[in-house]
């Protein structure tokens, strides 16, 4: 466990020693503002909630999270530090988890910095703060899912651009499977269990469920299982690359 | 103690390491030699658990590197080829990170940190980011990182590559001064390094061991071993005269006609005979010495099959 915390700290150092953290945070905050106020019509809606923010969040994550996750392993491989890291006395699993947790924490901080929106909506009206807290937790879990996918794909290539694009595509698929448009494509011919399975796999479905204000065990489990599965896949990819 | 048995590593159809078996005892400083692409780095990567072997086994103080990498890695300090380090960190932060991940804490970390910084002379750059350092300093950061936990085994992949002659000297001094109970493996293609620091040399070529012995043994394989180098002043020296001596195999004369090397038959010593013959003919000797053998000549002979 000591190895884990050392890795987490080293990763966070890496974010804040370079412009990565600042650029990401600023862009994330600016874009979430733009989405909320211009595209989400925060004021015009006249509703005391943060739906105009949370509705766009998955799309924002779709672009920004792969930018964080692409460097997790590709960068280590490109600069050769992977040889240093993997010959230190920590297991591959610990390294994978440590890097993931640092990235997840960092994205969580960026998410928490949207708190002025929360304050604004409380100042203007009487929102259901329980729903908003639940949605924040759901958003953070969803970010974890994106990051875990990105971790695995980043471990598979030394090229960050490839890691970025692959992650974006896979995450996009995980988002849109829950979309009515996509569901409609399958409805005419696919058996119900396929459609149910597809929508059950969707990040959006589970995020929306949490955004209704109830954190159900199955939604929680869904995100945690997604994270665990993709992190295990990362370990497998790294082990395969040791042998190849 | 490092035990390697039947180690083979393939990359697709290419066999980088081919059935290597050797054992390095405590206190040995093993020079790992070979042309580029001979499998030196691959072997080191397997020893440190970065790559898994296609077949064969490596044990480090009885820890199997494949089955139990973390226990083996605790015993090893490793400088990978090119000395990679997190370039966004300062030297001090990087060494603290390595120390902590190696389980050093508090005062023991501080003490080791100070010792190592002095050992490799990093004091002037401690607060600089690694990306801003010169090649020589980067290499020394890599060495410091490998030495930090005072490991029983050091594996250094080209530790003096990219250093200037003074820094090379310093690093060799450092390796020689390591306590006698450490086991060190150094890969290099600088042959003087083997003479300077190693107690044993292992030459590999195309993934196989071609020779394994002391640097002196290696030198004795050279045709220059025990050859007599001569330089005369004045005219009238007949190089062919030396061929009449019983133990002389060959004579090579340089372009000036006055500098020559007399080669002995294998195992023979010819200094006295050569000297007496020169004296008897009244040739005035200006320079005379016995060669110990040239490692580069042996290296070429063994790794290319070319008779040097």
Short mmCIF file of C-alpha atoms in Angstrom, two decimals:
data_model
loop_
_atom_site.label_atom_id
_atom_site.label_comp_id
_atom_site.label_asym_id
_atom_site.label_seq_id
_atom_site.Cartn_x
_atom_site.Cartn_y
_atom_site.Cartn_z
CA UNK A 1 0.00 0.00 0.00
CA UNK A 2 2.92 2.37 0.62
CA UNK A 3 3.93 1.87 -3.00
CA UNK A 4 0.43 2.90 -4.07
CA UNK A 5 0.46 6.22 -2.24
CA UNK A 6 3.97 6.99 -3.53
CA UNK A 7 2.81 6.39 -7.10
CA UNK A 8 -0.30 8.52 -6.60
CA UNK A 9 1.78 11.40 -5.26
CA UNK A 10 4.33 11.15 -8.06
CA UNK A 11 1.54 11.23 -10.65
CA UNK A 12 -0.13 14.24 -9.08
CA UNK A 13 3.27 15.94 -9.01
CA UNK A 14 3.46 15.23 -12.73
CA UNK A 15 0.09 16.92 -13.36
CA UNK A 16 0.89 20.04 -11.42
CA UNK A 17 4.56 20.36 -12.41
CA UNK A 18 3.52 20.70 -16.02
CA UNK A 19 0.83 22.92 -17.57
CA UNK A 20 -1.38 19.82 -18.07
CA UNK A 21 -3.39 20.37 -14.90
CA UNK A 22 -3.91 24.08 -15.39
CA UNK A 23 -4.78 23.91 -19.06
CA UNK A 24 -7.19 21.05 -18.47
CA UNK A 25 -8.91 22.70 -15.54
CA UNK A 26 -9.29 26.07 -17.22
CA UNK A 27 -10.64 24.60 -20.44
CA UNK A 28 -12.97 22.30 -18.55
CA UNK A 29 -14.37 25.18 -16.52
CA UNK A 30 -14.71 27.55 -19.47
CA UNK A 31 -16.43 24.94 -21.61
CA UNK A 32 -18.77 23.86 -18.85
CA UNK A 33 -19.71 27.52 -18.43
CA UNK A 34 -20.33 27.92 -22.14
CA UNK A 35 -22.45 24.77 -22.26
CA UNK A 36 -24.43 25.65 -19.18
CA UNK A 37 -25.23 29.24 -19.98
CA UNK A 38 -25.36 29.43 -23.77
CA UNK A 39 -26.33 26.00 -24.98
CA UNK A 40 -28.09 24.89 -21.81
CA UNK A 41 -30.02 28.15 -21.38
CA UNK A 42 -29.46 28.09 -17.65
CA UNK A 43 -31.23 31.39 -17.01
CA UNK A 44 -33.94 31.12 -19.65
CA UNK A 45 -35.08 27.76 -18.31
CA UNK A 46 -35.92 29.34 -15.00
CA UNK A 47 -35.45 26.03 -13.21
CA UNK A 48 -33.53 25.76 -9.95
CA UNK A 49 -31.41 22.79 -10.98
CA UNK A 50 -28.12 22.02 -12.71
CA UNK A 51 -29.51 19.93 -15.55
CA UNK A 52 -28.25 22.39 -18.13
CA UNK A 53 -24.75 21.63 -16.82
CA UNK A 54 -25.03 17.90 -16.25
CA UNK A 55 -26.73 17.20 -19.59
CA UNK A 56 -23.65 18.36 -21.45
CA UNK A 57 -21.11 16.88 -19.09
CA UNK A 58 -20.83 13.45 -20.78
CA UNK A 59 -19.95 15.18 -24.07
CA UNK A 60 -17.43 17.39 -22.39
CA UNK A 61 -15.86 14.36 -20.76
CA UNK A 62 -15.82 12.56 -24.06
CA UNK A 63 -13.32 15.04 -25.42
CA UNK A 64 -11.42 16.07 -22.32
CA UNK A 65 -10.95 12.81 -20.40
CA UNK A 66 -9.09 11.02 -23.23
CA UNK A 67 -6.74 14.00 -23.17
CA UNK A 68 -5.92 13.20 -19.55
CA UNK A 69 -5.79 9.44 -19.92
CA UNK A 70 -3.76 9.33 -23.13
CA UNK A 71 -0.57 10.16 -21.30
CA UNK A 72 -1.01 7.63 -18.47
CA UNK A 73 1.08 4.91 -20.14
CA UNK A 74 1.93 6.13 -23.64
CA UNK A 75 4.08 8.88 -22.22
CA UNK A 76 5.97 6.42 -19.99
CA UNK A 77 6.60 4.17 -22.94
CA UNK A 78 7.71 6.97 -25.22
CA UNK A 79 10.13 8.49 -22.73
CA UNK A 80 11.41 5.10 -21.54
CA UNK A 81 10.46 5.71 -17.91
CA UNK A 82 8.20 2.66 -18.11
CA UNK A 83 11.36 0.58 -17.82
CA UNK A 84 12.23 2.39 -14.63
CA UNK A 85 8.72 2.15 -13.20
CA UNK A 86 8.22 -1.53 -13.96
CA UNK A 87 11.61 -2.51 -12.50
CA UNK A 88 10.92 -0.75 -9.21
CA UNK A 89 9.64 -3.08 -6.50
CA UNK A 90 5.94 -2.40 -7.05
CA UNK A 91 3.55 -4.73 -8.82
CA UNK A 92 2.07 -3.75 -12.15
CA UNK A 93 -1.36 -3.74 -10.52
CA UNK A 94 -0.22 -1.16 -7.97
CA UNK A 95 1.20 1.07 -10.69
CA UNK A 96 -1.98 0.82 -12.76
CA UNK A 97 -4.19 1.58 -9.77
CA UNK A 98 -1.95 4.40 -8.56
CA UNK A 99 -1.92 6.13 -11.92
CA UNK A 100 -5.66 5.72 -12.28
CA UNK A 101 -6.43 7.04 -8.80
CA UNK A 102 -4.27 10.11 -9.33
CA UNK A 103 -6.01 10.88 -12.62
CA UNK A 104 -9.42 10.24 -11.06
CA UNK A 105 -8.64 12.49 -8.13
CA UNK A 106 -7.39 15.20 -10.47
CA UNK A 107 -10.53 15.06 -12.63
CA UNK A 108 -12.55 15.12 -9.41
CA UNK A 109 -10.84 18.34 -8.38
CA UNK A 110 -11.68 19.91 -11.74
CA UNK A 111 -15.29 18.78 -11.31
CA UNK A 112 -15.43 20.20 -7.79
CA UNK A 113 -14.25 23.54 -9.12
CA UNK A 114 -17.60 23.93 -10.90
CA UNK A 115 -19.04 24.66 -7.44
CA UNK A 116 -19.83 28.31 -8.34
CA UNK A 117 -22.65 26.91 -10.51
CA UNK A 118 -24.06 25.16 -7.47
CA UNK A 119 -23.78 28.33 -5.41
CA UNK A 120 -25.43 30.36 -8.18
CA UNK A 121 -28.41 28.04 -8.44
CA UNK A 122 -28.84 28.15 -4.67
CA UNK A 123 -28.66 31.91 -4.73
CA UNK A 124 -31.27 32.17 -7.46
CA UNK A 125 -33.72 29.58 -6.21
CA UNK A 126 -34.30 26.53 -4.07
CA UNK A 127 -32.84 23.53 -5.87
CA UNK A 128 -32.94 19.96 -4.56
CA UNK A 129 -29.40 19.82 -3.24
CA UNK A 130 -29.69 16.08 -2.63
CA UNK A 131 -30.21 15.52 -6.36
CA UNK A 132 -27.31 17.79 -7.21
CA UNK A 133 -24.92 16.01 -4.82
CA UNK A 134 -25.98 12.64 -6.19
CA UNK A 135 -25.41 13.88 -9.73
CA UNK A 136 -21.96 15.16 -8.86
CA UNK A 137 -21.09 11.72 -7.48
CA UNK A 138 -22.52 10.11 -10.61
CA UNK A 139 -20.48 12.47 -12.79
CA UNK A 140 -17.31 11.58 -10.94
CA UNK A 141 -18.03 7.85 -11.28
CA UNK A 142 -18.63 8.31 -14.97
CA UNK A 143 -15.30 10.17 -15.26
CA UNK A 144 -13.69 7.12 -13.60
CA UNK A 145 -15.19 4.86 -16.24
CA UNK A 146 -13.83 7.04 -19.04
CA UNK A 147 -10.41 7.17 -17.40
CA UNK A 148 -10.21 3.40 -16.91
CA UNK A 149 -10.97 2.87 -20.60
CA UNK A 150 -8.32 5.45 -21.45
CA UNK A 151 -5.79 3.79 -19.16
CA UNK A 152 -6.13 0.48 -20.97
CA UNK A 153 -5.89 1.98 -24.45
CA UNK A 154 -2.96 4.15 -23.43
CA UNK A 155 -1.10 1.06 -22.23
CA UNK A 156 -1.53 -0.45 -25.67
CA UNK A 157 0.36 2.21 -27.62
CA UNK A 158 3.34 4.50 -27.27
CA UNK A 159 1.61 7.07 -29.45
CA UNK A 160 -0.48 9.53 -27.48
CA UNK A 161 -2.52 10.66 -30.46
CA UNK A 162 -3.58 7.09 -31.16
CA UNK A 163 -4.38 6.60 -27.49
CA UNK A 164 -6.52 9.74 -27.55
CA UNK A 165 -8.50 8.80 -30.63
CA UNK A 166 -9.07 5.18 -29.61
CA UNK A 167 -10.25 6.26 -26.18
CA UNK A 168 -12.57 8.85 -27.66
CA UNK A 169 -14.13 6.28 -30.00
CA UNK A 170 -14.60 3.60 -27.35
CA UNK A 171 -16.00 6.09 -24.85
CA UNK A 172 -18.31 7.46 -27.53
CA UNK A 173 -19.66 3.95 -28.10
CA UNK A 174 -20.20 3.53 -24.37
CA UNK A 175 -22.14 6.78 -24.27
CA UNK A 176 -24.32 6.40 -27.34
CA UNK A 177 -25.49 2.84 -26.73
CA UNK A 178 -28.06 4.36 -24.38
CA UNK A 179 -29.32 6.87 -26.91
CA UNK A 180 -32.86 6.52 -28.25
CA UNK A 181 -31.51 7.00 -31.80
CA UNK A 182 -29.17 4.08 -31.41
CA UNK A 183 -31.81 2.02 -29.65
CA UNK A 184 -34.17 2.69 -32.56
CA UNK A 185 -31.62 1.24 -34.96
CA UNK A 186 -31.82 -2.05 -33.12
CA UNK A 187 -35.49 -2.15 -32.13
CA UNK A 188 -36.91 -3.39 -35.48
CA UNK A 189 -34.82 -6.53 -35.65
CA UNK A 190 -32.83 -7.25 -32.50
CA UNK A 191 -34.25 -9.31 -29.67
CA UNK A 192 -35.17 -7.37 -26.56
CA UNK A 193 -32.30 -8.74 -24.52
CA UNK A 194 -29.80 -7.24 -26.95
CA UNK A 195 -31.44 -3.85 -26.67
CA UNK A 196 -31.66 -4.15 -22.91
CA UNK A 197 -28.07 -5.27 -22.78
CA UNK A 198 -26.95 -2.33 -24.89
CA UNK A 199 -28.78 0.20 -22.81
CA UNK A 200 -27.51 -1.47 -19.64
CA UNK A 201 -23.97 -0.93 -20.91
CA UNK A 202 -24.49 2.75 -21.51
CA UNK A 203 -22.73 5.30 -19.36
CA UNK A 204 -25.56 7.70 -20.07
CA UNK A 205 -28.33 5.43 -18.80
CA UNK A 206 -26.64 4.91 -15.46
CA UNK A 207 -25.62 8.53 -15.16
CA UNK A 208 -29.17 9.67 -15.86
CA UNK A 209 -30.48 7.21 -13.29
CA UNK A 210 -28.20 8.72 -10.66
CA UNK A 211 -29.04 12.24 -11.86
CA UNK A 212 -32.65 11.59 -10.86
CA UNK A 213 -31.39 11.82 -7.33
CA UNK A 214 -31.25 8.19 -6.30
CA UNK A 215 -27.94 6.40 -6.10
CA UNK A 216 -28.97 2.84 -6.65
CA UNK A 217 -26.64 -0.03 -5.95
CA UNK A 218 -26.78 -1.30 -9.52
CA UNK A 219 -25.68 2.03 -10.97
CA UNK A 220 -22.89 2.26 -8.44
CA UNK A 221 -21.84 -1.31 -9.17
CA UNK A 222 -22.01 -0.66 -12.89
CA UNK A 223 -19.46 2.12 -12.74
CA UNK A 224 -17.22 0.35 -10.24
CA UNK A 225 -17.27 -2.85 -12.29
CA UNK A 226 -16.51 -0.90 -15.45
CA UNK A 227 -13.53 0.69 -13.75
CA UNK A 228 -12.24 -2.58 -12.30
CA UNK A 229 -12.65 -4.42 -15.59
CA UNK A 230 -10.77 -1.86 -17.63
CA UNK A 231 -8.01 -1.56 -15.04
CA UNK A 232 -7.57 -5.33 -15.05
CA UNK A 233 -7.43 -5.13 -18.83
CA UNK A 234 -4.67 -2.53 -18.43
CA UNK A 235 -2.67 -4.95 -16.27
CA UNK A 236 -3.16 -7.68 -18.85
CA UNK A 237 -2.06 -5.40 -21.71
CA UNK A 238 1.08 -4.39 -19.80
CA UNK A 239 1.90 -8.00 -19.00
CA UNK A 240 1.42 -8.98 -22.63
CA UNK A 241 3.80 -6.26 -23.69
CA UNK A 242 6.43 -7.58 -21.27
CA UNK A 243 6.28 -10.87 -23.11
CA UNK A 244 6.21 -9.36 -26.59
CA UNK B 1 24.06 -13.76 -6.49
CA UNK B 2 22.55 -14.08 -9.91
CA UNK B 3 21.74 -17.39 -11.49
CA UNK B 4 20.77 -17.54 -15.15
CA UNK B 5 19.84 -20.86 -16.75
CA UNK B 6 18.97 -21.52 -20.35
CA UNK B 7 17.74 -18.00 -20.87
CA UNK B 8 16.17 -17.46 -24.27
CA UNK B 9 14.24 -14.50 -25.54
CA UNK B 10 12.62 -14.23 -28.93
CA UNK B 11 11.03 -11.24 -30.63
CA UNK B 12 8.89 -12.84 -33.29
CA UNK B 13 11.28 -14.90 -35.41
CA UNK B 14 14.33 -13.08 -34.11
CA UNK B 15 16.23 -14.71 -31.26
CA UNK B 16 17.79 -11.89 -29.24
CA UNK B 17 19.08 -14.06 -26.41
CA UNK B 18 19.91 -17.66 -27.13
CA UNK B 19 20.16 -20.14 -24.28
CA UNK B 20 22.39 -18.13 -21.95
CA UNK B 21 23.60 -19.82 -18.79
CA UNK B 22 25.86 -18.08 -16.29
CA UNK B 23 26.17 -17.34 -12.63
CA UNK B 24 27.48 -14.19 -11.01
CA UNK B 25 28.80 -14.53 -7.48
CA UNK B 26 28.71 -11.97 -4.74
CA UNK B 27 31.54 -9.46 -5.06
CA UNK B 28 32.04 -9.96 -8.77
CA UNK B 29 32.04 -7.05 -11.18
CA UNK B 30 30.98 -8.54 -14.44
CA UNK B 31 31.59 -6.70 -17.68
CA UNK B 32 28.94 -7.62 -20.18
CA UNK B 33 30.39 -7.08 -23.63
CA UNK B 34 29.19 -7.50 -27.13
CA UNK B 35 28.50 -5.59 -30.32
CA UNK B 36 25.30 -3.56 -30.58
CA UNK B 37 22.34 -5.86 -30.94
CA UNK B 38 24.12 -8.81 -29.32
CA UNK B 39 21.44 -9.10 -26.64
CA UNK B 40 23.12 -7.27 -23.75
CA UNK B 41 20.25 -4.91 -23.01
CA UNK B 42 17.64 -7.59 -23.55
CA UNK B 43 19.38 -9.82 -21.02
CA UNK B 44 19.50 -6.98 -18.51
CA UNK B 45 15.83 -6.22 -19.08
CA UNK B 46 15.01 -9.83 -18.28
CA UNK B 47 17.23 -9.90 -15.20
CA UNK B 48 15.40 -6.87 -13.82
CA UNK B 49 11.94 -8.19 -14.61
CA UNK B 50 11.06 -5.68 -17.32
CA UNK B 51 10.77 -8.38 -19.98
CA UNK B 52 9.73 -11.97 -19.51
CA UNK B 53 11.96 -14.63 -21.03
CA UNK B 54 10.63 -16.91 -23.76
CA UNK B 55 12.20 -19.76 -21.82
CA UNK B 56 14.76 -20.33 -19.11
CA UNK B 57 14.99 -19.00 -15.59
CA UNK B 58 16.64 -16.19 -13.67
CA UNK B 59 17.00 -16.16 -9.93
CA UNK B 60 18.25 -13.25 -7.87
CA UNK B 61 19.22 -14.33 -4.35
CA UNK B 62 16.89 -17.29 -4.82
CA UNK B 63 13.95 -15.14 -5.91
CA UNK B 64 12.60 -16.24 -9.26
CA UNK B 65 12.35 -13.09 -11.37
CA UNK B 66 9.38 -14.31 -13.40
CA UNK B 67 7.30 -15.70 -10.55
CA UNK B 68 8.27 -13.27 -7.87
CA UNK B 69 9.49 -10.09 -9.58
CA UNK B 70 8.94 -7.66 -6.72
CA UNK B 71 11.16 -9.58 -4.24
CA UNK B 72 13.89 -9.81 -6.86
CA UNK B 73 13.54 -6.14 -7.79
CA UNK B 74 14.05 -5.11 -4.15
CA UNK B 75 17.58 -6.52 -4.32
CA UNK B 76 18.49 -4.74 -7.54
CA UNK B 77 19.54 -1.24 -8.42
CA UNK B 78 19.04 -0.79 -12.15
CA UNK B 79 20.22 1.85 -14.57
CA UNK B 80 18.31 1.24 -17.80
CA UNK B 81 19.86 2.10 -21.15
CA UNK B 82 19.70 5.86 -21.72
CA UNK B 83 19.04 6.53 -18.02
CA UNK B 84 15.32 7.37 -18.29
CA UNK B 85 13.90 9.58 -15.55
CA UNK B 86 10.74 11.62 -15.04
CA UNK B 87 11.86 14.75 -16.84
CA UNK B 88 9.23 16.98 -15.25
CA UNK B 89 10.60 16.35 -11.75
CA UNK B 90 13.47 18.09 -10.02
CA UNK B 91 16.47 15.91 -9.20
CA UNK B 92 15.67 16.09 -5.51
CA UNK B 93 11.97 15.21 -5.94
CA UNK B 94 12.85 12.35 -8.27
CA UNK B 95 15.35 10.80 -5.88
CA UNK B 96 12.92 11.16 -2.99
CA UNK B 97 10.26 9.41 -5.07
CA UNK B 98 12.62 6.54 -5.82
CA UNK B 99 13.70 6.34 -2.18
CA UNK B 100 10.12 6.21 -0.95
CA UNK B 101 9.02 3.61 -3.43
CA UNK B 102 12.01 1.55 -2.32
CA UNK B 103 10.72 1.77 1.24
CA UNK B 104 13.14 4.35 2.64
CA UNK B 105 11.61 6.83 5.08
CA UNK B 106 12.58 9.71 7.33
CA UNK B 107 16.18 9.94 8.44
CA UNK B 108 17.33 6.80 6.63
CA UNK B 109 16.04 8.32 3.39
CA UNK B 110 17.73 11.63 4.16
CA UNK B 111 21.03 9.92 4.98
CA UNK B 112 21.06 7.79 1.86
CA UNK B 113 19.99 10.78 -0.21
CA UNK B 114 22.92 12.84 1.08
CA UNK B 115 25.42 10.01 0.59
CA UNK B 116 24.35 9.31 -2.96
CA UNK B 117 24.23 12.98 -3.93
CA UNK B 118 27.84 13.28 -2.74
CA UNK B 119 28.88 10.03 -4.38
CA UNK B 120 27.77 11.09 -7.85
CA UNK B 121 28.20 14.80 -7.32
CA UNK B 122 24.65 16.04 -7.86
CA UNK B 123 24.65 18.88 -5.34
CA UNK B 124 24.71 21.71 -7.95
CA UNK B 125 21.58 20.50 -9.77
CA UNK B 126 19.31 19.25 -6.97
CA UNK B 127 16.62 21.87 -7.57
CA UNK B 128 16.76 21.69 -11.36
CA UNK B 129 14.26 19.84 -13.44
CA UNK B 130 15.71 16.71 -15.00
CA UNK B 131 14.72 17.84 -18.51
CA UNK B 132 17.07 20.83 -18.20
CA UNK B 133 20.13 18.73 -17.32
CA UNK B 134 23.07 17.87 -19.55
CA UNK B 135 23.55 14.29 -20.67
CA UNK B 136 26.28 13.74 -18.08
CA UNK B 137 24.10 14.90 -15.21
CA UNK B 138 21.15 12.85 -16.44
CA UNK B 139 23.34 9.78 -16.42
CA UNK B 140 24.46 10.56 -12.90
CA UNK B 141 20.86 10.99 -11.76
CA UNK B 142 20.24 7.51 -13.18
CA UNK B 143 23.19 6.15 -11.24
CA UNK B 144 22.08 7.88 -8.05
CA UNK B 145 18.64 6.37 -8.46
CA UNK B 146 20.15 2.89 -8.81
CA UNK B 147 22.42 3.28 -5.78
CA UNK B 148 19.90 4.93 -3.48
CA UNK B 149 18.65 1.89 -1.57
CA UNK B 150 22.17 0.47 -1.28
CA UNK B 151 21.23 -2.66 -3.23
CA UNK B 152 23.19 -5.91 -3.13
CA UNK B 153 23.02 -6.13 -6.90
CA UNK B 154 23.67 -3.37 -9.38
CA UNK B 155 22.78 -3.74 -13.03
CA UNK B 156 24.07 -0.86 -15.11
CA UNK B 157 23.35 -0.64 -18.82
CA UNK B 158 26.11 1.47 -20.37
CA UNK B 159 26.73 3.61 -17.29
CA UNK B 160 29.43 5.77 -18.90
CA UNK B 161 27.78 6.32 -22.26
CA UNK B 162 27.68 10.03 -23.08
CA UNK B 163 30.03 11.09 -20.32
CA UNK B 164 33.21 13.05 -20.87
CA UNK B 165 36.55 11.40 -19.95
CA UNK B 166 36.61 12.97 -16.48
CA UNK B 167 33.09 11.83 -15.71
CA UNK B 168 33.87 8.37 -17.07
CA UNK B 169 36.82 8.17 -14.74
CA UNK B 170 34.64 9.29 -11.85
CA UNK B 171 31.98 6.67 -12.54
CA UNK B 172 34.56 3.89 -12.85
CA UNK B 173 36.11 5.01 -9.59
CA UNK B 174 32.68 4.88 -8.02
CA UNK B 175 32.00 1.36 -9.23
CA UNK B 176 35.42 0.18 -8.05
CA UNK B 177 34.87 1.72 -4.64
CA UNK B 178 31.55 -0.03 -4.06
CA UNK B 179 31.80 -2.34 -1.12
CA UNK B 180 33.18 -5.75 -1.94
CA UNK B 181 30.02 -7.69 -1.16
CA UNK B 182 28.09 -6.13 -4.04
CA UNK B 183 27.45 -7.89 -7.29
CA UNK B 184 27.68 -5.65 -10.31
CA UNK B 185 26.85 -6.23 -13.96
CA UNK B 186 27.93 -3.51 -16.38
CA UNK B 187 27.24 -3.57 -20.06
CA UNK B 188 29.57 -1.63 -22.22
CA UNK B 189 31.31 -1.64 -25.52
CA UNK B 190 34.20 0.40 -24.25
CA UNK B 191 36.89 -2.19 -23.71
CA UNK B 192 39.19 -0.11 -21.53
CA UNK B 193 36.33 -0.09 -19.06
CA UNK B 194 36.66 -3.83 -18.62
CA UNK B 195 40.31 -3.50 -17.68
CA UNK B 196 39.55 -0.55 -15.47
CA UNK B 197 36.72 -1.97 -13.36
CA UNK B 198 35.76 -5.56 -14.04
CA UNK B 199 36.84 -8.75 -12.33
CA UNK B 200 35.29 -10.84 -15.04
CA UNK B 201 34.25 -10.33 -18.61
CA UNK B 202 31.54 -12.07 -20.56
CA UNK B 203 31.40 -11.47 -24.28
CA UNK B 204 28.19 -12.28 -26.07
CA UNK B 205 27.51 -12.24 -29.76
CA UNK B 206 24.19 -12.94 -31.49
CA UNK B 207 22.69 -13.84 -28.13
CA UNK B 208 25.28 -16.45 -27.15
CA UNK B 209 28.24 -16.44 -24.80
CA UNK B 210 31.47 -16.55 -26.78
CA UNK B 211 33.92 -16.11 -23.94
CA UNK B 212 33.76 -15.90 -20.18
CA UNK B 213 36.83 -15.15 -18.08
CA UNK B 214 39.00 -12.59 -16.33
CA UNK B 215 40.14 -9.51 -18.29
CA UNK B 216 43.66 -10.98 -18.19
CA UNK B 217 42.44 -14.21 -19.72
CA UNK B 218 40.68 -12.21 -22.40
CA UNK B 219 43.86 -10.30 -23.17
CA UNK B 220 45.79 -13.56 -23.40
CA UNK B 221 43.59 -14.56 -26.34
CA UNK B 222 44.99 -11.66 -28.33
CA UNK B 223 47.76 -12.31 -30.81
CA UNK B 224 49.46 -9.29 -29.26
CA UNK B 225 49.68 -11.12 -25.93
CA UNK B 226 53.37 -11.26 -24.98
CA UNK B 227 54.35 -9.71 -28.31
CA UNK B 228 57.43 -7.51 -28.17
CA UNK B 229 57.25 -4.00 -29.48
CA UNK B 230 60.54 -2.46 -30.62
CA UNK B 231 61.77 0.81 -32.03
CA UNK B 232 65.31 1.28 -33.25
CA UNK B 233 67.43 4.26 -34.11
CA UNK B 234 69.88 4.12 -36.96
CA UNK B 235 70.03 2.00 -40.08
CA UNK B 236 70.75 -1.62 -40.80
CA UNK B 237 68.02 -3.37 -38.85
CA UNK B 238 66.91 -6.58 -40.54
CA UNK B 239 63.49 -7.54 -39.23
CA UNK B 240 63.67 -11.01 -40.84
CA UNK B 241 66.48 -11.85 -38.45
CA UNK B 242 63.96 -12.19 -35.63
CA UNK B 243 62.16 -14.94 -37.52
CA UNK B 244 65.20 -17.15 -37.04
CA UNK B 245 64.51 -17.22 -33.31
CA UNK B 246 62.86 -20.46 -32.30
CA UNK B 247 59.84 -19.07 -30.45
CA UNK B 248 59.02 -16.25 -32.85
CA UNK B 249 55.97 -16.67 -35.05
CA UNK B 250 55.89 -13.45 -37.02
CA UNK B 251 57.26 -9.94 -37.36
CA UNK B 252 55.37 -6.88 -38.45
CA UNK B 253 57.31 -3.82 -39.52
CA UNK B 254 55.81 -0.35 -39.65
CA UNK B 255 56.30 1.93 -42.58
CA UNK B 256 59.33 3.69 -41.08
CA UNK B 257 61.25 0.39 -41.09
CA UNK B 258 62.40 1.01 -37.54
CA UNK B 259 59.29 0.21 -35.50
CA UNK B 260 58.24 -3.41 -35.33
CA UNK B 261 56.24 -5.93 -33.38
CA UNK B 262 57.58 -9.45 -32.91
CA UNK B 263 54.90 -12.06 -32.24
CA UNK B 264 55.68 -15.17 -30.19
CA UNK B 265 54.51 -18.72 -30.78
CA UNK B 266 51.49 -19.33 -28.53
CA UNK B 267 52.53 -19.61 -24.89
CA UNK B 268 56.15 -18.56 -25.47
CA UNK B 269 58.08 -15.62 -24.02
CA UNK B 270 60.49 -14.03 -26.43
CA UNK B 271 61.69 -10.83 -24.81
CA UNK B 272 65.11 -12.17 -23.85
CA UNK B 273 65.79 -13.75 -27.23
CA UNK B 274 64.73 -10.65 -29.13
CA UNK B 275 66.80 -8.43 -26.92
CA UNK B 276 69.92 -10.61 -27.18
CA UNK B 277 69.64 -10.79 -30.95
CA UNK B 278 69.40 -7.01 -31.22
CA UNK B 279 72.38 -6.55 -28.91
CA UNK B 280 74.44 -9.11 -30.82
CA UNK B 281 73.83 -7.22 -34.08
CA UNK B 282 74.55 -3.89 -32.47
CA UNK B 283 71.12 -2.43 -33.29
CA UNK B 284 70.35 0.51 -31.05
CA UNK B 285 67.01 0.04 -29.27
CA UNK B 286 65.10 3.18 -28.41
CA UNK B 287 61.86 1.63 -27.24
CA UNK B 288 61.09 -1.87 -26.03
CA UNK B 289 58.08 -3.32 -24.24
CA UNK B 290 56.01 -6.46 -23.94
CA UNK B 291 52.35 -6.10 -24.87
CA UNK B 292 49.66 -7.52 -22.59
CA UNK B 293 47.26 -8.14 -25.43
CA UNK B 294 44.69 -5.92 -27.04
CA UNK B 295 41.09 -6.35 -25.98
CA UNK B 296 39.66 -4.68 -29.07
CA UNK B 297 41.51 -7.20 -31.16
CA UNK B 298 40.08 -10.09 -29.13
CA UNK B 299 36.64 -8.54 -29.21
CA UNK B 300 36.70 -8.27 -33.00
CA UNK B 301 38.03 -11.76 -33.40
CA UNK B 302 35.38 -13.29 -31.16
CA UNK B 303 32.37 -11.32 -32.31
CA UNK B 304 32.96 -11.28 -36.04
CA UNK B 305 34.90 -14.49 -36.48
CA UNK B 306 37.52 -12.40 -38.27
CA UNK B 307 41.12 -13.39 -37.58
CA UNK B 308 42.59 -10.16 -36.32
#
